[in-house]
PDB file of C-alpha atoms (C1' of nucleotides) in Angstrom:
ATOM      1  CA  MET P   1     106.130 -40.107  63.036  1.00  0.00           C
ATOM      2  CA  GLU P   2     109.869 -40.353  63.215  1.00  0.00           C
ATOM      3  CA  GLY P   3     110.231 -36.584  63.344  1.00  0.00           C
ATOM      4  CA  ASN P   4     111.172 -34.780  66.489  1.00  0.00           C
ATOM      5  CA  SER P   5     107.995 -32.859  67.055  1.00  0.00           C
ATOM      6  CA  GLY P   6     104.982 -34.311  68.706  1.00  0.00           C
ATOM      7  CA  GLY P   7     104.637 -37.877  69.679  1.00  0.00           C
ATOM      8  CA  SER P   8     107.861 -39.669  68.914  1.00  0.00           C
ATOM      9  CA  GLY P   9     109.269 -39.162  72.356  1.00  0.00           C
ATOM     10  CA  GLY P  10     112.771 -39.772  71.094  1.00  0.00           C
ATOM     11  CA  ASN P  11     114.142 -36.843  73.009  1.00  0.00           C
ATOM     12  CA  ASP P  12     112.387 -37.680  76.216  1.00  0.00           C
ATOM     13  CA  VAL P  13     114.523 -38.438  79.223  1.00  0.00           C
ATOM     14  CA  GLU P  14     114.642 -42.052  80.328  1.00  0.00           C
ATOM     15  CA  LEU P  15     114.222 -42.245  84.072  1.00  0.00           C
ATOM     16  CA  LEU P  16     114.085 -46.001  84.401  1.00  0.00           C
ATOM     17  CA  CYS P  17     114.302 -48.984  82.071  1.00  0.00           C
ATOM     18  CA  LYS P  18     113.398 -52.555  82.828  1.00  0.00           C
ATOM     19  CA  THR P  19     113.201 -55.666  80.717  1.00  0.00           C
ATOM     20  CA  LEU P  20     111.107 -58.743  81.262  1.00  0.00           C
ATOM     21  CA  GLN P  21     111.215 -61.950  79.304  1.00  0.00           C
ATOM     22  CA  VAL P  22     108.083 -64.060  79.296  1.00  0.00           C
ATOM     23  CA  GLU P  23     108.359 -67.194  77.259  1.00  0.00           C
ATOM     24  CA  HIS P  24     109.831 -65.941  74.042  1.00  0.00           C
ATOM     25  CA  LYS P  25     108.532 -62.409  74.354  1.00  0.00           C
ATOM     26  CA  LEU P  26     110.504 -59.459  75.599  1.00  0.00           C
ATOM     27  CA  PHE P  27     108.774 -56.623  77.386  1.00  0.00           C
ATOM     28  CA  TYR P  28     110.506 -53.269  77.711  1.00  0.00           C
ATOM     29  CA  PHE P  29     109.396 -50.846  80.414  1.00  0.00           C
ATOM     30  CA  ASP P  30     110.644 -47.313  79.987  1.00  0.00           C
ATOM     31  CA  LEU P  31     109.661 -44.641  82.459  1.00  0.00           C
ATOM     32  CA  LYS P  32     110.176 -41.427  80.561  1.00  0.00           C
ATOM     33  CA  GLU P  33     109.841 -37.741  81.142  1.00  0.00           C
ATOM     34  CA  ASN P  34     109.319 -34.734  78.936  1.00  0.00           C
ATOM     35  CA  PRO P  35     108.187 -31.207  79.693  1.00  0.00           C
ATOM     36  CA  ARG P  36     104.585 -32.334  79.614  1.00  0.00           C
ATOM     37  CA  GLY P  37     105.032 -34.945  82.273  1.00  0.00           C
ATOM     38  CA  ARG P  38     105.991 -38.543  82.816  1.00  0.00           C
ATOM     39  CA  TYR P  39     104.735 -41.684  81.199  1.00  0.00           C
ATOM     40  CA  LEU P  40     105.488 -45.354  81.053  1.00  0.00           C
ATOM     41  CA  LYS P  41     106.189 -46.876  77.671  1.00  0.00           C
ATOM     42  CA  ILE P  42     105.623 -50.624  77.583  1.00  0.00           C
ATOM     43  CA  SER P  43     106.803 -52.451  74.494  1.00  0.00           C
ATOM     44  CA  GLU P  44     106.298 -56.044  73.573  1.00  0.00           C
ATOM     45  CA  LYS P  45     108.896 -57.454  71.220  1.00  0.00           C
ATOM     46  CA  THR P  46     109.089 -60.756  69.461  1.00  0.00           C
ATOM     47  CA  SER P  47     111.519 -61.621  66.739  1.00  0.00           C
ATOM     48  CA  ALA P  48     109.068 -60.347  64.184  1.00  0.00           C
ATOM     49  CA  THR P  49     106.944 -57.706  65.821  1.00  0.00           C
ATOM     50  CA  ARG P  50     107.038 -54.856  68.216  1.00  0.00           C
ATOM     51  CA  SER P  51     104.032 -53.264  69.841  1.00  0.00           C
ATOM     52  CA  THR P  52     103.943 -50.379  72.257  1.00  0.00           C
ATOM     53  CA  ILE P  53     101.452 -48.853  74.607  1.00  0.00           C
ATOM     54  CA  ILE P  54     101.904 -45.566  76.430  1.00  0.00           C
ATOM     55  CA  VAL P  55     100.652 -45.414  79.996  1.00  0.00           C
ATOM     56  CA  PRO P  56     100.210 -41.940  81.446  1.00  0.00           C
ATOM     57  CA  PHE P  57     101.975 -41.517  84.739  1.00  0.00           C
ATOM     58  CA  SER P  58      98.731 -41.445  86.644  1.00  0.00           C
ATOM     59  CA  GLY P  59      97.860 -44.817  85.161  1.00  0.00           C
ATOM     60  CA  ILE P  60     100.820 -46.745  86.521  1.00  0.00           C
ATOM     61  CA  SER P  61      99.283 -47.504  89.890  1.00  0.00           C
ATOM     62  CA  TRP P  62      96.061 -48.474  88.117  1.00  0.00           C
ATOM     63  CA  PHE P  63      97.956 -50.883  85.908  1.00  0.00           C
ATOM     64  CA  LEU P  64      99.534 -52.302  89.033  1.00  0.00           C
ATOM     65  CA  ASP P  65      96.117 -52.744  90.587  1.00  0.00           C
ATOM     66  CA  LEU P  66      94.728 -54.406  87.505  1.00  0.00           C
ATOM     67  CA  PHE P  67      97.594 -56.832  87.159  1.00  0.00           C
ATOM     68  CA  ASN P  68      97.231 -57.650  90.828  1.00  0.00           C
ATOM     69  CA  TYR P  69      93.609 -58.356  90.151  1.00  0.00           C
ATOM     70  CA  TYR P  70      94.407 -60.726  87.289  1.00  0.00           C
ATOM     71  CA  VAL P  71      97.215 -62.403  89.219  1.00  0.00           C
ATOM     72  CA  ASN P  72      95.198 -62.929  92.385  1.00  0.00           C
ATOM     73  CA  SER P  73      91.787 -63.799  90.984  1.00  0.00           C
ATOM     74  CA  ASP P  74      90.669 -67.295  90.273  1.00  0.00           C
ATOM     75  CA  ASP P  75      90.741 -68.163  86.611  1.00  0.00           C
ATOM     76  CA  GLN P  76      86.993 -68.461  86.285  1.00  0.00           C
ATOM     77  CA  ASP P  77      86.291 -65.230  88.130  1.00  0.00           C
ATOM     78  CA  VAL P  78      88.305 -62.815  86.056  1.00  0.00           C
ATOM     79  CA  CYS P  79      86.515 -60.503  83.715  1.00  0.00           C
ATOM     80  CA  SER P  80      87.416 -57.789  81.303  1.00  0.00           C
ATOM     81  CA  LYS P  81      88.176 -54.343  82.624  1.00  0.00           C
ATOM     82  CA  GLU P  82      88.367 -50.925  81.162  1.00  0.00           C
ATOM     83  CA  LEU P  83      90.580 -48.203  82.528  1.00  0.00           C
ATOM     84  CA  GLN P  84      89.912 -44.687  81.402  1.00  0.00           C
ATOM     85  CA  LEU P  85      92.491 -42.011  82.007  1.00  0.00           C
ATOM     86  CA  ASP P  86      91.945 -38.382  81.185  1.00  0.00           C
ATOM     87  CA  THR P  87      95.362 -37.238  80.246  1.00  0.00           C
ATOM     88  CA  LYS P  88      94.657 -33.679  79.261  1.00  0.00           C
ATOM     89  CA  ALA P  89      91.777 -31.319  79.313  1.00  0.00           C
ATOM     90  CA  PHE P  90      90.367 -32.699  76.079  1.00  0.00           C
ATOM     91  CA  TYR P  91      91.860 -36.107  75.436  1.00  0.00           C
ATOM     92  CA  SER P  92      91.449 -39.356  77.186  1.00  0.00           C
ATOM     93  CA  THR P  93      92.914 -42.792  76.792  1.00  0.00           C
ATOM     94  CA  VAL P  94      91.062 -46.013  77.402  1.00  0.00           C
ATOM     95  CA  PHE P  95      92.837 -49.263  78.155  1.00  0.00           C
ATOM     96  CA  TYR P  96      90.975 -52.510  77.635  1.00  0.00           C
ATOM     97  CA  PHE P  97      92.021 -55.567  79.597  1.00  0.00           C
ATOM     98  CA  ASP P  98      90.759 -58.823  78.184  1.00  0.00           C
ATOM     99  CA  ILE P  99      91.505 -62.426  78.978  1.00  0.00           C
ATOM    100  CA  GLY P 100      91.983 -64.861  76.130  1.00  0.00           C
ATOM    101  CA  GLU P 101      93.004 -68.428  75.770  1.00  0.00           C
ATOM    102  CA  ASN P 102      94.234 -70.588  72.942  1.00  0.00           C
ATOM    103  CA  ARG P 103      96.306 -73.721  72.601  1.00  0.00           C
ATOM    104  CA  ARG P 104      99.379 -71.785  73.736  1.00  0.00           C
ATOM    105  CA  GLY P 105      97.726 -70.925  76.991  1.00  0.00           C
ATOM    106  CA  ARG P 106      96.021 -68.025  78.686  1.00  0.00           C
ATOM    107  CA  PHE P 107      96.939 -64.461  77.947  1.00  0.00           C
ATOM    108  CA  LEU P 108      95.941 -60.953  78.902  1.00  0.00           C
ATOM    109  CA  LYS P 109      95.381 -58.538  76.074  1.00  0.00           C
ATOM    110  CA  VAL P 110      95.936 -54.900  76.964  1.00  0.00           C
ATOM    111  CA  SER P 111      94.713 -52.499  74.326  1.00  0.00           C
ATOM    112  CA  GLU P 112      95.223 -48.784  74.272  1.00  0.00           C
ATOM    113  CA  ALA P 113      92.695 -46.661  72.436  1.00  0.00           C
ATOM    114  CA  SER P 114      93.468 -42.985  72.435  1.00  0.00           C
ATOM    115  CA  VAL P 115      92.507 -40.088  70.244  1.00  0.00           C
ATOM    116  CA  SER P 116      96.050 -39.192  69.373  1.00  0.00           C
ATOM    117  CA  ARG P 117      97.477 -42.619  68.619  1.00  0.00           C
ATOM    118  CA  ASN P 118      96.345 -45.611  66.689  1.00  0.00           C
ATOM    119  CA  ARG P 119      94.992 -48.410  68.765  1.00  0.00           C
ATOM    120  CA  SER P 120      97.800 -50.599  70.000  1.00  0.00           C
ATOM    121  CA  THR P 121      97.906 -53.813  71.916  1.00  0.00           C
ATOM    122  CA  ILE P 122     100.265 -55.892  73.934  1.00  0.00           C
ATOM    123  CA  ILE P 123      99.579 -59.467  74.921  1.00  0.00           C
ATOM    124  CA  VAL P 124     101.000 -60.842  78.143  1.00  0.00           C
ATOM    125  CA  PRO P 125     101.118 -64.614  78.565  1.00  0.00           C
ATOM    126  CA  ALA P 126      99.788 -65.806  81.892  1.00  0.00           C
ATOM    127  CA  GLY P 127     102.833 -68.002  82.251  1.00  0.00           C
ATOM    128  CA  ASN P 128     103.050 -71.435  83.748  1.00  0.00           C
ATOM    129  CA  THR P 129     104.856 -70.867  86.985  1.00  0.00           C
ATOM    130  CA  GLN P 130     104.179 -68.392  89.728  1.00  0.00           C
ATOM    131  CA  ASP P 131     106.777 -65.812  88.779  1.00  0.00           C
ATOM    132  CA  GLU P 132     106.279 -65.982  85.070  1.00  0.00           C
ATOM    133  CA  GLY P 133     103.944 -63.936  82.985  1.00  0.00           C
ATOM    134  CA  TRP P 134     101.380 -61.817  84.757  1.00  0.00           C
ATOM    135  CA  ALA P 135     103.027 -62.022  88.167  1.00  0.00           C
ATOM    136  CA  ALA P 136     106.414 -61.010  86.817  1.00  0.00           C
ATOM    137  CA  PHE P 137     104.769 -58.219  84.870  1.00  0.00           C
ATOM    138  CA  ARG P 138     103.018 -57.109  88.030  1.00  0.00           C
ATOM    139  CA  ASN P 139     106.281 -57.147  89.943  1.00  0.00           C
ATOM    140  CA  ILE P 140     107.921 -54.870  87.409  1.00  0.00           C
ATOM    141  CA  LEU P 141     104.993 -52.482  87.612  1.00  0.00           C
ATOM    142  CA  ALA P 142     105.325 -52.506  91.392  1.00  0.00           C
ATOM    143  CA  GLU P 143     109.021 -51.688  91.158  1.00  0.00           C
ATOM    144  CA  ILE P 144     108.360 -48.861  88.747  1.00  0.00           C
ATOM    145  CA  ASN P 145     105.516 -47.565  90.881  1.00  0.00           C
ATOM    146  CA  GLU P 146     107.766 -47.519  93.921  1.00  0.00           C
ATOM    147  CA  ALA P 147     110.703 -46.029  92.087  1.00  0.00           C
ATOM    148  CA  SER P 148     108.630 -43.278  90.581  1.00  0.00           C
ATOM    149  CA  ARG P 149     107.559 -42.279  94.062  1.00  0.00           C
ATOM    150  CA  LEU P 150     111.157 -42.226  95.212  1.00  0.00           C
ATOM    151  CA  PHE P 151     111.998 -39.714  92.529  1.00  0.00           C
ATOM    152  CA  MET P 152     109.926 -37.179  94.349  1.00  0.00           C
ATOM    153  CA  LEU P 153     111.169 -37.825  97.849  1.00  0.00           C
ATOM    154  CA  PRO P 154     112.889 -34.823  99.327  1.00  0.00           C
ATOM    155  CA  ASN P 155     116.317 -36.467  99.577  1.00  0.00           C
ATOM    156  CA  GLN P 156     118.752 -33.605  99.836  1.00  0.00           C
ATOM    157  CA  GLN P 157     116.822 -31.322  97.583  1.00  0.00           C
ATOM    158  CA  GLY P 158     114.377 -29.876 100.066  1.00  0.00           C
ATOM    159  CA  SER P 159     111.784 -27.666  98.473  1.00  0.00           C
ATOM    160  CA  GLU P 160     112.669 -28.736  94.948  1.00  0.00           C
ATOM    161  CA  ALA P 161     110.606 -31.839  95.423  1.00  0.00           C
ATOM    162  CA  SER P 162     107.382 -29.930  95.416  1.00  0.00           C
ATOM    163  CA  GLU P 163     108.239 -28.398  92.069  1.00  0.00           C
ATOM    164  CA  HIS P 164     108.702 -31.800  90.533  1.00  0.00           C
ATOM    165  CA  LEU P 165     105.232 -32.743  91.562  1.00  0.00           C
ATOM    166  CA  VAL P 166     103.675 -30.158  89.317  1.00  0.00           C
ATOM    167  CA  GLY P 167     105.241 -31.835  86.336  1.00  0.00           C
ATOM    168  CA  LEU P 168     103.926 -35.178  87.381  1.00  0.00           C
ATOM    169  CA  SER P 169     100.365 -34.124  87.449  1.00  0.00           C
ATOM    170  CA  ASP P 170      99.881 -33.428  83.777  1.00  0.00           C
ATOM    171  CA  ASP P 171      97.706 -36.465  83.759  1.00  0.00           C
ATOM    172  CA  VAL P 172      94.266 -35.992  85.121  1.00  0.00           C
ATOM    173  CA  GLY P 173      92.013 -38.314  87.042  1.00  0.00           C
ATOM    174  CA  ALA P 174      91.265 -41.928  86.533  1.00  0.00           C
ATOM    175  CA  GLY P 175      88.346 -44.205  86.957  1.00  0.00           C
ATOM    176  CA  PHE P 176      87.283 -47.691  86.193  1.00  0.00           C
ATOM    177  CA  ILE P 177      84.441 -48.543  83.922  1.00  0.00           C
ATOM    178  CA  ALA P 178      82.773 -51.876  84.192  1.00  0.00           C
ATOM    179  CA  GLY P 179      83.961 -54.280  81.569  1.00  0.00           C
ATOM    180  CA  HIS P 180      81.779 -56.712  79.647  1.00  0.00           C
ATOM    181  CA  SER P 181      80.866 -58.418  82.862  1.00  0.00           C
ATOM    182  CA  SER P 182      77.561 -57.864  84.558  1.00  0.00           C
ATOM    183  CA  GLN P 183      79.007 -56.701  87.834  1.00  0.00           C
ATOM    184  CA  PRO P 184      80.362 -53.194  88.069  1.00  0.00           C
ATOM    185  CA  ALA P 185      84.082 -52.814  88.540  1.00  0.00           C
ATOM    186  CA  SER P 186      83.758 -51.715  92.101  1.00  0.00           C
ATOM    187  CA  SER P 187      86.796 -50.550  93.911  1.00  0.00           C
ATOM    188  CA  SER P 188      86.198 -53.134  96.565  1.00  0.00           C
ATOM    189  CA  GLU P 189      87.057 -56.016  94.349  1.00  0.00           C
ATOM    190  CA  LEU P 190      90.292 -54.318  93.481  1.00  0.00           C
ATOM    191  CA  ASN P 191      90.936 -53.774  97.147  1.00  0.00           C
ATOM    192  CA  MET P 192      91.025 -57.523  97.468  1.00  0.00           C
ATOM    193  CA  ASN P 193      94.541 -57.348  96.145  1.00  0.00           C
ATOM    194  CA  ARG P 194      97.163 -58.461  98.567  1.00  0.00           C
ATOM    195  CA  PRO P 195     100.359 -56.720  97.518  1.00  0.00           C
ATOM    196  CA  VAL P 196     102.104 -58.130 100.561  1.00  0.00           C
ATOM    197  CA  GLU P 197     105.507 -57.892  98.990  1.00  0.00           C
ATOM    198  CA  LEU P 198     105.167 -54.174  98.509  1.00  0.00           C
ATOM    199  CA  PRO P 199     106.297 -51.547 100.954  1.00  0.00           C
ATOM    200  CA  ALA P 200     103.465 -49.783 102.713  1.00  0.00           C
ATOM    201  CA  HIS P 201     101.411 -48.430  99.904  1.00  0.00           C
ATOM    202  CA  ASP P 202      99.648 -45.686 101.749  1.00  0.00           C
ATOM    203  CA  GLU P 203     102.643 -44.339 103.545  1.00  0.00           C
ATOM    204  CA  MET P 204     103.035 -40.619 103.364  1.00  0.00           C
ATOM    205  CA  GLY P 205     105.919 -39.736 101.147  1.00  0.00           C
ATOM    206  CA  LEU P 206     106.396 -36.081 101.931  1.00  0.00           C
ATOM    207  CA  THR P 207     105.110 -33.649 104.502  1.00  0.00           C
ATOM    208  CA  LYS P 208     105.428 -29.925 104.738  1.00  0.00           C
ATOM    209  CA  VAL P 209     104.123 -27.627 107.405  1.00  0.00           C
ATOM    210  CA  MET P 210     103.155 -24.061 106.656  1.00  0.00           C
ATOM    211  CA  ARG P 211     102.524 -21.555 109.397  1.00  0.00           C
ATOM    212  CA  VAL P 212     100.345 -18.564 108.782  1.00  0.00           C
ATOM    213  CA  ASP P 213      99.574 -16.443 111.822  1.00  0.00           C
ATOM    214  CA  GLN P 214      98.063 -18.807 114.381  1.00  0.00           C
ATOM    215  CA  LYS P 215      97.223 -21.510 111.899  1.00  0.00           C
ATOM    216  CA  ARG P 216      99.214 -24.435 110.708  1.00  0.00           C
ATOM    217  CA  PHE P 217      98.694 -26.139 107.389  1.00  0.00           C
ATOM    218  CA  PHE P 218     100.016 -29.621 106.792  1.00  0.00           C
ATOM    219  CA  PHE P 219     100.696 -30.840 103.295  1.00  0.00           C
ATOM    220  CA  ASP P 220     100.961 -34.611 103.180  1.00  0.00           C
ATOM    221  CA  LEU P 221     101.743 -36.433 100.013  1.00  0.00           C
ATOM    222  CA  GLY P 222     100.232 -39.873 100.074  1.00  0.00           C
ATOM    223  CA  SER P 223      99.157 -42.654  97.850  1.00  0.00           C
ATOM    224  CA  ASN P 224      96.918 -45.631  98.090  1.00  0.00           C
ATOM    225  CA  ASN P 225      95.729 -48.156  95.602  1.00  0.00           C
ATOM    226  CA  ARG P 226      93.520 -45.547  94.012  1.00  0.00           C
ATOM    227  CA  GLY P 227      96.473 -43.338  93.195  1.00  0.00           C
ATOM    228  CA  HIS P 228      98.351 -40.404  94.616  1.00  0.00           C
ATOM    229  CA  PHE P 229      96.895 -37.542  96.548  1.00  0.00           C
ATOM    230  CA  LEU P 230      97.836 -34.448  98.484  1.00  0.00           C
ATOM    231  CA  LYS P 231      96.174 -34.041 101.846  1.00  0.00           C
ATOM    232  CA  ILE P 232      96.014 -30.445 103.045  1.00  0.00           C
ATOM    233  CA  SER P 233      95.057 -30.069 106.680  1.00  0.00           C
ATOM    234  CA  GLU P 234      94.309 -26.930 108.590  1.00  0.00           C
ATOM    235  CA  VAL P 235      95.070 -27.107 112.268  1.00  0.00           C
ATOM    236  CA  ALA P 236      93.871 -24.323 114.525  1.00  0.00           C
ATOM    237  CA  GLY P 237      93.711 -25.056 118.202  1.00  0.00           C
ATOM    238  CA  THR P 238      92.184 -28.476 118.548  1.00  0.00           C
ATOM    239  CA  ASP P 239      90.270 -28.343 115.294  1.00  0.00           C
ATOM    240  CA  ARG P 240      91.585 -30.034 112.231  1.00  0.00           C
ATOM    241  CA  SER P 241      90.050 -30.304 108.858  1.00  0.00           C
ATOM    242  CA  SER P 242      91.488 -31.727 105.685  1.00  0.00           C
ATOM    243  CA  ILE P 243      90.922 -31.787 102.016  1.00  0.00           C
ATOM    244  CA  ILE P 244      92.140 -34.636  99.840  1.00  0.00           C
ATOM    245  CA  LEU P 245      93.279 -33.520  96.440  1.00  0.00           C
ATOM    246  CA  PRO P 246      94.033 -36.216  93.896  1.00  0.00           C
ATOM    247  CA  LEU P 247      97.487 -35.513  92.578  1.00  0.00           C
ATOM    248  CA  SER P 248      95.934 -35.179  89.187  1.00  0.00           C
ATOM    249  CA  GLY P 249      94.453 -31.908  90.365  1.00  0.00           C
ATOM    250  CA  LEU P 250      97.660 -30.466  91.728  1.00  0.00           C
ATOM    251  CA  LYS P 251      98.550 -28.561  88.604  1.00  0.00           C
ATOM    252  CA  GLN P 252      95.120 -26.962  88.541  1.00  0.00           C
ATOM    253  CA  LEU P 253      95.490 -25.990  92.177  1.00  0.00           C
ATOM    254  CA  HIS P 254      98.885 -24.516  91.422  1.00  0.00           C
ATOM    255  CA  GLU P 255      97.480 -22.518  88.543  1.00  0.00           C
ATOM    256  CA  THR P 256      94.515 -21.396  90.581  1.00  0.00           C
ATOM    257  CA  ILE P 257      96.720 -20.238  93.419  1.00  0.00           C
ATOM    258  CA  GLY P 258      98.945 -18.555  90.868  1.00  0.00           C
ATOM    259  CA  HIS P 259      95.923 -16.648  89.667  1.00  0.00           C
ATOM    260  CA  PHE P 260      95.200 -15.334  93.143  1.00  0.00           C
ATOM    261  CA  VAL P 261      98.834 -14.557  93.767  1.00  0.00           C
ATOM    262  CA  GLU P 262      98.771 -12.518  90.598  1.00  0.00           C
ATOM    263  CA  ILE P 263      95.640 -10.520  91.342  1.00  0.00           C
ATOM    264  CA  THR P 264      96.620  -9.841  94.940  1.00  0.00           C
ATOM    265  CA  LYS P 265     100.202  -8.911  94.207  1.00  0.00           C
ATOM    266  CA  ASP P 266      99.840  -5.320  95.347  1.00  0.00           C
ATOM    267  CA  ARG P 267      98.343  -6.265  98.670  1.00  0.00           C
ATOM    268  CA  MET P 268     100.884  -9.030  99.196  1.00  0.00           C
ATOM    269  CA  GLU P 269     103.915  -6.788  98.937  1.00  0.00           C
ATOM    270  CA  GLY P 270     105.953  -6.775 102.077  1.00  0.00           C
ATOM    271  CA  MET P 271     104.094  -9.740 103.512  1.00  0.00           C
ATOM    272  CA  THR P 272     106.430 -12.484 102.438  1.00  0.00           C
ATOM    273  CA  GLY P 273     108.574 -12.386 105.549  1.00  0.00           C
ATOM    274  CA  ALA P 274     107.926 -13.059 109.164  1.00  0.00           C
ATOM    275  CA  ASN P 275     104.404 -14.381 109.435  1.00  0.00           C
ATOM    276  CA  VAL P 276     104.319 -16.514 106.318  1.00  0.00           C
ATOM    277  CA  ARG P 277     106.747 -19.327 105.953  1.00  0.00           C
ATOM    278  CA  THR P 278     106.968 -22.897 104.930  1.00  0.00           C
ATOM    279  CA  VAL P 279     109.164 -25.350 106.744  1.00  0.00           C
ATOM    280  CA  ASP P 280     110.038 -28.986 106.533  1.00  0.00           C
ATOM    281  CA  PRO P 281     108.682 -30.969 109.447  1.00  0.00           C
ATOM    282  CA  PRO P 282     111.048 -32.486 111.985  1.00  0.00           C
ATOM    283  CA  GLN P 283     112.310 -35.905 110.976  1.00  0.00           C
ATOM    284  CA  ARG P 284     110.532 -38.780 112.584  1.00  0.00           C
TER     285      ARG P 284
ATOM    286  C1'  DA Z   1     110.635 -72.155  69.677  1.00  0.00           C
ATOM    287  C1'  DC Z   2     106.175 -70.274  69.975  1.00  0.00           C
ATOM    288  C1'  DG Z   3     101.200 -67.159  69.526  1.00  0.00           C
ATOM    289  C1'  DG Z   4      97.144 -64.728  70.636  1.00  0.00           C
ATOM    290  C1'  DC Z   5      95.260 -58.962  68.725  1.00  0.00           C
ATOM    291  C1'  DG Z   6      93.442 -56.751  64.130  1.00  0.00           C
ATOM    292  C1'  DA Z   7      94.149 -54.813  59.843  1.00  0.00           C
TER     293       DA Z   7
END
DNA sequence: ACGGCGA
C-alpha cells in the first residue's frame, strides 16, 4: 500500500508530531488530517521493527482515559479493556488493551483490529519510574488531546471554527466493552481518573448565540472524559432546555439541517436578514 | 542494550 490512493496517508497534513522514548523504544505520535477527518497515528519503533496503530480522532480522549486508568490503578486491579470506535457508517475499529508481564517487566499491549487494516499492535513498557512508560505515554496523549481542542478555538478566525468541526466529526460514537474481566467496564471506574495536571477537561471551548425572533439558542462546545459534545440550548423567557449532541453526530446534524435548508429554500428566500442572525457571545 | 505481540 505505498500508492497514493486509499490508506497510505502519505499526503495527509501533519498537525502535530511528538516523540517519546521509553527504554529503548521510540514512539511517534502524529496527529494528521485529510479530507475525511483527523486521526492520530502512533508508531512504535525499535531498531528492528516498526508497528503502527491508527486512532480515529474521536478515540484520542478514550485512549487518554484508558492510559489514565492503567497509570492510576493498582497493579493487581487492572484488567483488559476493549474500546470500540465506529469510524464510518459501516466500519468499526476495536482496540484491545491487555496487560502482560515477562522478565523484562510489565507492558501494555494495544492492538488495533479493523476491517480495513491488518491487525496491528504496539507494546508500551510500564516503565520503572513515575514518568517513564505508561505515564509518559499518557502525558503525550493529554498534550495531543489538549492541542487538538485548541485547533478549533475561535482565535481570530471567528465563524471559521465551526466549519472545522464538521471535518472533525467523521468519526462516529464510541463505547467501552467489558474486557475479559468479570466486571463490566463501567464509566464510573474510568471516572476515578485524576488528571490533575490537565487543564479543566469539561470547560466549554466555544460558544455561539443565535437569535431567532424572541428565542435565543446557545451552542456550547464542550468535552468531558467521555468525549466531545455540542450542547444546544433554547432559551425563551425563563425556560431553558438543552440537547447534548456527541460531536460524533455533528456531521449528521449538519447534513440533516442541510436537507431541510434545501427543501425549504423557496420559503426561506428573503428571510436571511434581520430576524435571523448568529453572533459570537461577549467575551468573559 | 533489551523484549513482549503473532504470523
